[in-house]
PDB file of C-alpha atoms in Angstrom:
ATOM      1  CA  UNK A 145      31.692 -68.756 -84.934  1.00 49.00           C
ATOM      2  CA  UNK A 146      29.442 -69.843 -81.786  1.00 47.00           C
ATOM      3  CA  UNK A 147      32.340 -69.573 -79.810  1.00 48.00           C
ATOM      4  CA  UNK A 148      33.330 -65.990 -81.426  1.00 50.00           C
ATOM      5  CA  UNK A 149      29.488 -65.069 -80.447  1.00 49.00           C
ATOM      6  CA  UNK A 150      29.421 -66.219 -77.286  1.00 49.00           C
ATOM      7  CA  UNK A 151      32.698 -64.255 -76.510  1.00 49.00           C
ATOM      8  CA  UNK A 152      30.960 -61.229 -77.917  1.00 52.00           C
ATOM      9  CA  UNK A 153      27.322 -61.761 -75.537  1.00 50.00           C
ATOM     10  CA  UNK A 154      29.789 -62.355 -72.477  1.00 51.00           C
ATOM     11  CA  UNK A 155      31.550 -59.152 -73.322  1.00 50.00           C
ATOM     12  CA  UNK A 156      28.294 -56.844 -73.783  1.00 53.00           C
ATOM     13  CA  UNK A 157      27.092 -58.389 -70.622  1.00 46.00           C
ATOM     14  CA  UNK A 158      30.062 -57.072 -68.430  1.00 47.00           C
ATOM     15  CA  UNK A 159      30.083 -53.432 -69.862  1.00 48.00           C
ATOM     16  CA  UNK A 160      25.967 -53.731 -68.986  1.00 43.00           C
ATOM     17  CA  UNK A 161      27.182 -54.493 -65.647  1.00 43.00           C
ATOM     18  CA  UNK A 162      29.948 -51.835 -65.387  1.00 43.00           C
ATOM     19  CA  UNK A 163      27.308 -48.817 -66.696  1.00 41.00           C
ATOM     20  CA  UNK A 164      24.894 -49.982 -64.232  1.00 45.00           C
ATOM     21  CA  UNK A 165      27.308 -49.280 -61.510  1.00 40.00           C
ATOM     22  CA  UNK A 166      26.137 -46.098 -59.098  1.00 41.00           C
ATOM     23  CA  UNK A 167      28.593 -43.521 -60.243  1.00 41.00           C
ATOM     24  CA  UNK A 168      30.208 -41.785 -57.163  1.00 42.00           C
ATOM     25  CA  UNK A 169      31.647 -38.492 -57.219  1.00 47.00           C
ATOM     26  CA  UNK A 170      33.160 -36.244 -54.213  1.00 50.00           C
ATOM     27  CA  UNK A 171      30.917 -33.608 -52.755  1.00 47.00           C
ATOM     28  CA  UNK A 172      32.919 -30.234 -52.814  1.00 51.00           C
ATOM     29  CA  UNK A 173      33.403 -29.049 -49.203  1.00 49.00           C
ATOM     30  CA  UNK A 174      31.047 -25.832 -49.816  1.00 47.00           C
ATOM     31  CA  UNK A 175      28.113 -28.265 -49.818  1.00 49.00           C
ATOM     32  CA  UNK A 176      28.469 -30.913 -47.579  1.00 51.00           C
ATOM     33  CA  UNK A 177      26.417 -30.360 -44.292  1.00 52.00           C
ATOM     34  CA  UNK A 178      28.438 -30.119 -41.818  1.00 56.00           C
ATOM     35  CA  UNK A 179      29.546 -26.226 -42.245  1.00 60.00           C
ATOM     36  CA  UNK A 180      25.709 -25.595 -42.917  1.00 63.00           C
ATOM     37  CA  UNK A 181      24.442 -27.499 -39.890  1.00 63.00           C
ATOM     38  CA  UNK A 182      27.675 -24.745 -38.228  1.00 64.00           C
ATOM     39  CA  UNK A 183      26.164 -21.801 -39.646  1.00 67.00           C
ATOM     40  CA  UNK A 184      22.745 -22.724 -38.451  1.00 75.00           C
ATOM     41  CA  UNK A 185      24.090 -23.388 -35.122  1.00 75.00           C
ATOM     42  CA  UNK A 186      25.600 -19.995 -34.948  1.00 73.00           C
ATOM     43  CA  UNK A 187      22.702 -17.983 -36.460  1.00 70.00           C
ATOM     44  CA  UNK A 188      20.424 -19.790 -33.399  1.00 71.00           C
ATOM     45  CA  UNK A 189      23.295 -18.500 -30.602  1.00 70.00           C
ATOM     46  CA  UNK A 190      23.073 -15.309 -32.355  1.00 69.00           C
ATOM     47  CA  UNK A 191      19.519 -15.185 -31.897  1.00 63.00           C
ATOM     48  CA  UNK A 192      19.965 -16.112 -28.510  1.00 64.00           C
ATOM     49  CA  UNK A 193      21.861 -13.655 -27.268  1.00 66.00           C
ATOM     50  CA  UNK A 194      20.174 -10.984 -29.219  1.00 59.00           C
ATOM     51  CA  UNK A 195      16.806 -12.181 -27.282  1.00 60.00           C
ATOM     52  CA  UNK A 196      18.681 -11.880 -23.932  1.00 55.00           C
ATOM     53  CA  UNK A 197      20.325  -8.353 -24.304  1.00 57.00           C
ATOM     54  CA  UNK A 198      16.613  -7.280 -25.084  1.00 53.00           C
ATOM     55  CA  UNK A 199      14.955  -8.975 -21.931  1.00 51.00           C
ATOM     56  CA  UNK A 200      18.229  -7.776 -19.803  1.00 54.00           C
ATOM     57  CA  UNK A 201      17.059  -3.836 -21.282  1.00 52.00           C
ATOM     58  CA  UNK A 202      13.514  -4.235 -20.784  1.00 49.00           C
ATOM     59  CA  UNK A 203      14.000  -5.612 -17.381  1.00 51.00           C
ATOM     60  CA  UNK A 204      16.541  -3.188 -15.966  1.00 50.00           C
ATOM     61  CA  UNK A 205      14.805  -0.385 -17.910  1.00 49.00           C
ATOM     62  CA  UNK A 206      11.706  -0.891 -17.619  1.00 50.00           C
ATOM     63  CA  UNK A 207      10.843  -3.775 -14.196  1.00 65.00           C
ATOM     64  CA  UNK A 208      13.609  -4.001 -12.203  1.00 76.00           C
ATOM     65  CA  UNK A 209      17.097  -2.451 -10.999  1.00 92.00           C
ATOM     66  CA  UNK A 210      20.231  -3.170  -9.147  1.00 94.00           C
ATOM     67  CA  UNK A 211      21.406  -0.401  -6.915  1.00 95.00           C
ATOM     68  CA  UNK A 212      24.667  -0.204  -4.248  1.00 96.00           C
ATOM     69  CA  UNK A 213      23.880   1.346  -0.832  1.00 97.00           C
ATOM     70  CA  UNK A 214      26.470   4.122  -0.531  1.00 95.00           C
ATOM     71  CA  UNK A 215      25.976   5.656   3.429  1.00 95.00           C
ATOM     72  CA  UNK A 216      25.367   5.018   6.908  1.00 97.00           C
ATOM     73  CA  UNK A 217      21.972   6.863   6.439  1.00 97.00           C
ATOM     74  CA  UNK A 218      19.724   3.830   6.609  1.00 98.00           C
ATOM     75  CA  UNK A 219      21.536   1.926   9.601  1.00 97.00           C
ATOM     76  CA  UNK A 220      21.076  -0.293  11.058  1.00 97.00           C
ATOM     77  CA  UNK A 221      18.827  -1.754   8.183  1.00 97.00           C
ATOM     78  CA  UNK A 222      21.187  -1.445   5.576  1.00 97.00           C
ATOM     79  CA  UNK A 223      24.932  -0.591   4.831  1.00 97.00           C
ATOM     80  CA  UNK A 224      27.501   0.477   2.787  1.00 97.00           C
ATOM     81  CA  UNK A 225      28.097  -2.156  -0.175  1.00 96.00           C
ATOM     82  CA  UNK A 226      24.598  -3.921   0.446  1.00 97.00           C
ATOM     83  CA  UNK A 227      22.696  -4.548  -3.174  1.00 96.00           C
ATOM     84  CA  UNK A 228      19.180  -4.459  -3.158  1.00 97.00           C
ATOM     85  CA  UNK A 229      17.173  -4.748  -6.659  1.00 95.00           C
ATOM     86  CA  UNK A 230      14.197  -2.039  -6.727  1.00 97.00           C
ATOM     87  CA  UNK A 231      10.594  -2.342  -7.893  1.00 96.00           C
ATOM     88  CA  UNK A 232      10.738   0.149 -10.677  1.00 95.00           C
ATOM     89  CA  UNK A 233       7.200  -0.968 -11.952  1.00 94.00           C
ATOM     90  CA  UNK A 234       5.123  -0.717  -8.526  1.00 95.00           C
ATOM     91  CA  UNK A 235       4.483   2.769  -8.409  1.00 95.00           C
ATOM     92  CA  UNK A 236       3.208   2.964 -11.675  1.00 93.00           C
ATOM     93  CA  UNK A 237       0.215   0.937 -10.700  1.00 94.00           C
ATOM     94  CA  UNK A 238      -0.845   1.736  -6.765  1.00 96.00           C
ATOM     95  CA  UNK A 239       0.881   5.099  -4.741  1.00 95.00           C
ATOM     96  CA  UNK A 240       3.885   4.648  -2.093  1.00 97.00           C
ATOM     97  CA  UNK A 241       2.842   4.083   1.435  1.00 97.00           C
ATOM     98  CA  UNK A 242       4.242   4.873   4.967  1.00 97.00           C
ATOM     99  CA  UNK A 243       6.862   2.389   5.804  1.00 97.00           C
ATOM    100  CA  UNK A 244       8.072   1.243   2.053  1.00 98.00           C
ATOM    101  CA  UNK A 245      11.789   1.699   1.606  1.00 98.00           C
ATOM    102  CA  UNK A 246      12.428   3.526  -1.899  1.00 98.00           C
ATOM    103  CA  UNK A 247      14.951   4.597  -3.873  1.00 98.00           C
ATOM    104  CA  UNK A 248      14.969   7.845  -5.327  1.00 97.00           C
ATOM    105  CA  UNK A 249      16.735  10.853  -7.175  1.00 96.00           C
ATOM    106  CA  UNK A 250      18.004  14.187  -5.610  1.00 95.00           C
ATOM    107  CA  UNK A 251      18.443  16.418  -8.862  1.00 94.00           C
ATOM    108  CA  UNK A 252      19.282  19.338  -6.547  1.00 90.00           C
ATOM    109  CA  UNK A 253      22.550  16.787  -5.798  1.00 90.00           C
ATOM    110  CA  UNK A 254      22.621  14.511  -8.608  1.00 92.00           C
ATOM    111  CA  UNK A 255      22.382  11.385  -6.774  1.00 94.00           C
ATOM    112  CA  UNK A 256      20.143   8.703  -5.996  1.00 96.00           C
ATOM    113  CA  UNK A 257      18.895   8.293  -1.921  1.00 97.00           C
ATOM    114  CA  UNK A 258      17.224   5.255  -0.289  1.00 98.00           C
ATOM    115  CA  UNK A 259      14.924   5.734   2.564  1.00 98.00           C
ATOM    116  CA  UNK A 260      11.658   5.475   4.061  1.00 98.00           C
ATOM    117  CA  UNK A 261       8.567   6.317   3.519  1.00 98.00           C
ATOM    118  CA  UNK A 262       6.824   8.262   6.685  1.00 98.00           C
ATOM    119  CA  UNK A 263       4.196  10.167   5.422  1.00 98.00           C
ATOM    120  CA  UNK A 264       1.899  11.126   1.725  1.00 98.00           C
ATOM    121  CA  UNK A 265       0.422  13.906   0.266  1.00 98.00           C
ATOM    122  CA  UNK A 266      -2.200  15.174   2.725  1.00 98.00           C
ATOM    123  CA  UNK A 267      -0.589  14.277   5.731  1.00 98.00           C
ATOM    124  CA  UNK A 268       0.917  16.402   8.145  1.00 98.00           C
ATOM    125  CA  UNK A 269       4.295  15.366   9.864  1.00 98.00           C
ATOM    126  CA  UNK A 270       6.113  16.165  13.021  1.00 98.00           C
ATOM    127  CA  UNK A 271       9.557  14.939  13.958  1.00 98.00           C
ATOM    128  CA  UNK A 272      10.712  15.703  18.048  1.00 97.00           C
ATOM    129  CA  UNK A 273      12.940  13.766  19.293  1.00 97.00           C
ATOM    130  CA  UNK A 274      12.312  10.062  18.847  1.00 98.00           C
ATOM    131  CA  UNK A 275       8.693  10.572  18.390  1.00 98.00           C
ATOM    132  CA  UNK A 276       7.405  10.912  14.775  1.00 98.00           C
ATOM    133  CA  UNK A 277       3.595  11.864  14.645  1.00 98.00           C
ATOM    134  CA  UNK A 278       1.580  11.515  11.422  1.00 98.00           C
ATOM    135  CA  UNK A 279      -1.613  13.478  11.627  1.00 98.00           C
ATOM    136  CA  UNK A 280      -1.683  13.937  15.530  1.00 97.00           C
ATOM    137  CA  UNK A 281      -0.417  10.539  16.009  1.00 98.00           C
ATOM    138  CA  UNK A 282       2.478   8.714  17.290  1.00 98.00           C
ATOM    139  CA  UNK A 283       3.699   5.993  14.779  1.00 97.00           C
ATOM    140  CA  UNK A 284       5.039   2.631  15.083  1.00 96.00           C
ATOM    141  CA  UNK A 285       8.679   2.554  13.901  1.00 97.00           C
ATOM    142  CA  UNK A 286       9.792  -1.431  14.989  1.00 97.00           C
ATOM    143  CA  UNK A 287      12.203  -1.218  12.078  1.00 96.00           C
ATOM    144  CA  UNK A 288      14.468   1.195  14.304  1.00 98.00           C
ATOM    145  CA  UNK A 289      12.866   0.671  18.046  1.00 97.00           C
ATOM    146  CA  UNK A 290      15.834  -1.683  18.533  1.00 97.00           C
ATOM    147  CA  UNK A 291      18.248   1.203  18.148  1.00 97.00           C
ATOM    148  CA  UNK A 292      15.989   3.482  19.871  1.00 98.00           C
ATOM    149  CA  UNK A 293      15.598   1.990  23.297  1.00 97.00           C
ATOM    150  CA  UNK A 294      20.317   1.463  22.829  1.00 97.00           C
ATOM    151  CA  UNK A 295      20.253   5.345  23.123  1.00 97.00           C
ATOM    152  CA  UNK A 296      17.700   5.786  25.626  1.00 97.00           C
ATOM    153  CA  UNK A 297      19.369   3.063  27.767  1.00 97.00           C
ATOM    154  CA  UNK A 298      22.480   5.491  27.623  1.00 96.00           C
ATOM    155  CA  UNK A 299      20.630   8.841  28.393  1.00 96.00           C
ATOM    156  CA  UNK A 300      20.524  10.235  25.016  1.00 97.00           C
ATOM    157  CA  UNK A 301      17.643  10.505  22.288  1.00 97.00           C
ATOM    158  CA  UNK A 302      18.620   8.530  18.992  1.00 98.00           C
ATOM    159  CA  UNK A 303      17.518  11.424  16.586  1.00 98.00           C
ATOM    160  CA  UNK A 304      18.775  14.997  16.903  1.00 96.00           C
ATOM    161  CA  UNK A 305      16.926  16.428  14.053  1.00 97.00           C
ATOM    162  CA  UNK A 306      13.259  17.790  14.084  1.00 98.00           C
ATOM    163  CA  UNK A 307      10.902  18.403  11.554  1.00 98.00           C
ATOM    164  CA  UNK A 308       9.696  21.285  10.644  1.00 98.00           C
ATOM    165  CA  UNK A 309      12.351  23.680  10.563  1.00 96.00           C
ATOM    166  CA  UNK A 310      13.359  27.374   9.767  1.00 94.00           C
ATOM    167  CA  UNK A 311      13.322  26.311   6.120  1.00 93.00           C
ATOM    168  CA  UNK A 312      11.119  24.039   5.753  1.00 96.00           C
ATOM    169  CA  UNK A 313       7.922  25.634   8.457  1.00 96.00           C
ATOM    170  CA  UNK A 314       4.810  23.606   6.530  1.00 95.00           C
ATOM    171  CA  UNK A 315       4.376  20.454   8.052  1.00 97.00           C
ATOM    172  CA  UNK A 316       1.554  19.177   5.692  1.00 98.00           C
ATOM    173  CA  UNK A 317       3.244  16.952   2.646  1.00 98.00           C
ATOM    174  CA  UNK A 318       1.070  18.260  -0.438  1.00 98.00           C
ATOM    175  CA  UNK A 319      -0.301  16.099  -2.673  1.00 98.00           C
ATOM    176  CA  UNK A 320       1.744  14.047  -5.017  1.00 97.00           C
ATOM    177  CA  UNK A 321       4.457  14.166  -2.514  1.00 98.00           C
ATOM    178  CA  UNK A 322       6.353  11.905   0.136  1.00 98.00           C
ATOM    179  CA  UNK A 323       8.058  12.728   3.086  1.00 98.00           C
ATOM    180  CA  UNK A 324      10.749  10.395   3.885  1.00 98.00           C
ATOM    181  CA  UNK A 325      13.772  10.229   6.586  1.00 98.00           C
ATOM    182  CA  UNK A 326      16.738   7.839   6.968  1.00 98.00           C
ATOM    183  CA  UNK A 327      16.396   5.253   9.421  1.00 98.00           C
ATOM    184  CA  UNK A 328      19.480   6.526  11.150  1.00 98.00           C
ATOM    185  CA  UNK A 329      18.151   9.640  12.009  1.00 97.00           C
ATOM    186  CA  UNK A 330      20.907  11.538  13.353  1.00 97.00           C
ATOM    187  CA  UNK A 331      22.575  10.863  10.322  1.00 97.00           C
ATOM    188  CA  UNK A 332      20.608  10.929   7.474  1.00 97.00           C
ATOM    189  CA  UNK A 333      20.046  14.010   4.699  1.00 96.00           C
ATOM    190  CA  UNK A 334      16.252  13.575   4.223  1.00 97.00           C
ATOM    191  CA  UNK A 335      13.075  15.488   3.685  1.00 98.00           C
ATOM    192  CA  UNK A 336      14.135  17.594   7.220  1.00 98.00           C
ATOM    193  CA  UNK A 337      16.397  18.947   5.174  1.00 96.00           C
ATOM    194  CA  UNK A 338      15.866  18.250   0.876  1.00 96.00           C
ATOM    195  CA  UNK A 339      12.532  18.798   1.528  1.00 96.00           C
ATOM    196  CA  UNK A 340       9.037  16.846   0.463  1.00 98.00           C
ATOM    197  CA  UNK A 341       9.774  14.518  -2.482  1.00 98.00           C
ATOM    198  CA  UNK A 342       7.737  14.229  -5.589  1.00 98.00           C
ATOM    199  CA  UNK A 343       6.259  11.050  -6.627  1.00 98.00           C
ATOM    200  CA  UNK A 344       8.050  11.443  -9.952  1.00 96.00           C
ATOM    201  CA  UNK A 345      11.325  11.643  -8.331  1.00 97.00           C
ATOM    202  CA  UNK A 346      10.580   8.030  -6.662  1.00 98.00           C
ATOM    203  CA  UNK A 347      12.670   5.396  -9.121  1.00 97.00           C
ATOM    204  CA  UNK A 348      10.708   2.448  -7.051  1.00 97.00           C
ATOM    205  CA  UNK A 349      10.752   0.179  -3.974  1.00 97.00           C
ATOM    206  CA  UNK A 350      13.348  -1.803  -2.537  1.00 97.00           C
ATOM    207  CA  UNK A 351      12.298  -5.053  -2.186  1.00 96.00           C
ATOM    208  CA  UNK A 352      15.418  -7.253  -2.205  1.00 95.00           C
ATOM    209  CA  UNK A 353      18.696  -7.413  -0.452  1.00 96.00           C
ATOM    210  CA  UNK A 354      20.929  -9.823  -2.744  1.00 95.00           C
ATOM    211  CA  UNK A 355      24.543  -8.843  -1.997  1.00 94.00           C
ATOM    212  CA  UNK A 356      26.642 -10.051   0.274  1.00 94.00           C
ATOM    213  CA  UNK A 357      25.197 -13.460  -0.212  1.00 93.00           C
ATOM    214  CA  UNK A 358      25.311 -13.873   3.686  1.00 93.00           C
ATOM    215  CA  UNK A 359      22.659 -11.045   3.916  1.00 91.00           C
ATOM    216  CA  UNK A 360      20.573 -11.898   1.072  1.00 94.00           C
ATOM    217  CA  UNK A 361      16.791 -11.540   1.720  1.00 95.00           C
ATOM    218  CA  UNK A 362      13.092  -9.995   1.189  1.00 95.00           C
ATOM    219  CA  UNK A 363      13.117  -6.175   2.530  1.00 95.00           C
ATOM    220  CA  UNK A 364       9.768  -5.895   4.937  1.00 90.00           C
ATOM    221  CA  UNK A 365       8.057  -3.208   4.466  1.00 89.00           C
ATOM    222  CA  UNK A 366       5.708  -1.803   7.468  1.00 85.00           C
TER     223      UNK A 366
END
């Protein structure tokens, strides 16, 4: 009977044991953490790139813009194929001045022009020969002197085209307007010839050559 009871005690003890045993039971694959660490993962790169399509649109739209120079107009400064990125932002908190490269928009030819900046509204302009006067006097042009003194070494004047002409007589560049000219003047279609520009046609300032590589650099401004 002891024997019988002790068999019994011994028994009860090892199904204790076995029901205190952690039960373990396989996770189904929807919830194990791996996929949801994945999905997390992928809603952050989403995120991501939805940030930096915005800041690429308010940049380009709003600060800053690539453009491709497409001319000889503003040799020997800049050429064909050159990219500069343009100020779009400047202009909307001081005015242009004489000497800032800009680019702008023609709507009488549905393009976009880069070129300098001679003279603003309330100045008065004349263009003979290879002298540019702005209000009676003779400007500083170092930006093209270099070319300059080439022609007059071989017995010809670097610019061909005056200012003003037959159609455009008014010298004086009325307020909230530019007059601007290519820097190669004999071959440049400028305000000799488009006329004063408005402010509101000015898209902003080239301040940066960044393509080719070899070329890259900070536009001066005089």
């Amino acid at each position: 009977m002891e024997q019988d009871k002790q068999n019994q005690n011994r028994a009860d003890a090892a199904e204790a044991t076995a029901v205190q045993e952690p039960v373990v039971s396989e996770t189904p694959e929807s919830e194990q953490t791996p996929p949801k660490k994945k999905k997390s993962e992928a809603k952050e790169w989403i995120k991501a790139i939805v940030v930096a399509l915005v800041l690429v649109i308010i940049i380009r739209g709003f600060l800053f813009e690539p453009f491709i120079v497409d001319g000889p107009s503003m040799q020997p400064n800049f050429y064909t194929g050159e990219r500069v990125i343009v100020n779009k932002i400047l202009y909307d908190i001081r005015d242009p001045h004489p000497g800032e490269v800009v680019v702008l928009k023609v709507p009488s030819q549905n393009r976009d022009f880069i070129k300098r900046i001679i003279a603003v509204g309330g100045d008065t302009v004349k263009v003979d020969g290879d002298t540019v006067t702005v209000n009676g006097k003779a400007i500083s042009e170092p930006y093209i002197q270099a070319a300059i003194d080439h022609a007059h070494a071989q017995g010809s004047n670097y610019n061909i085209n005056n200012f003003p002409t037959e159609q455009i007589p008014d010298g004086k560049v009325p307020q909230g307007y530019v007059f601007v000219m290519g820097d190669n003047r004999s071959n440049s279609q400028d305000s000799r010839m488009i006329g004063y520009v408005p402010l509101g046609d000015i898209i902003g300032r080239a301040d940066v050559i960044f393509w080719p590589l070899n070329k890259a650099e900070w536009i001066n401004h005089y």
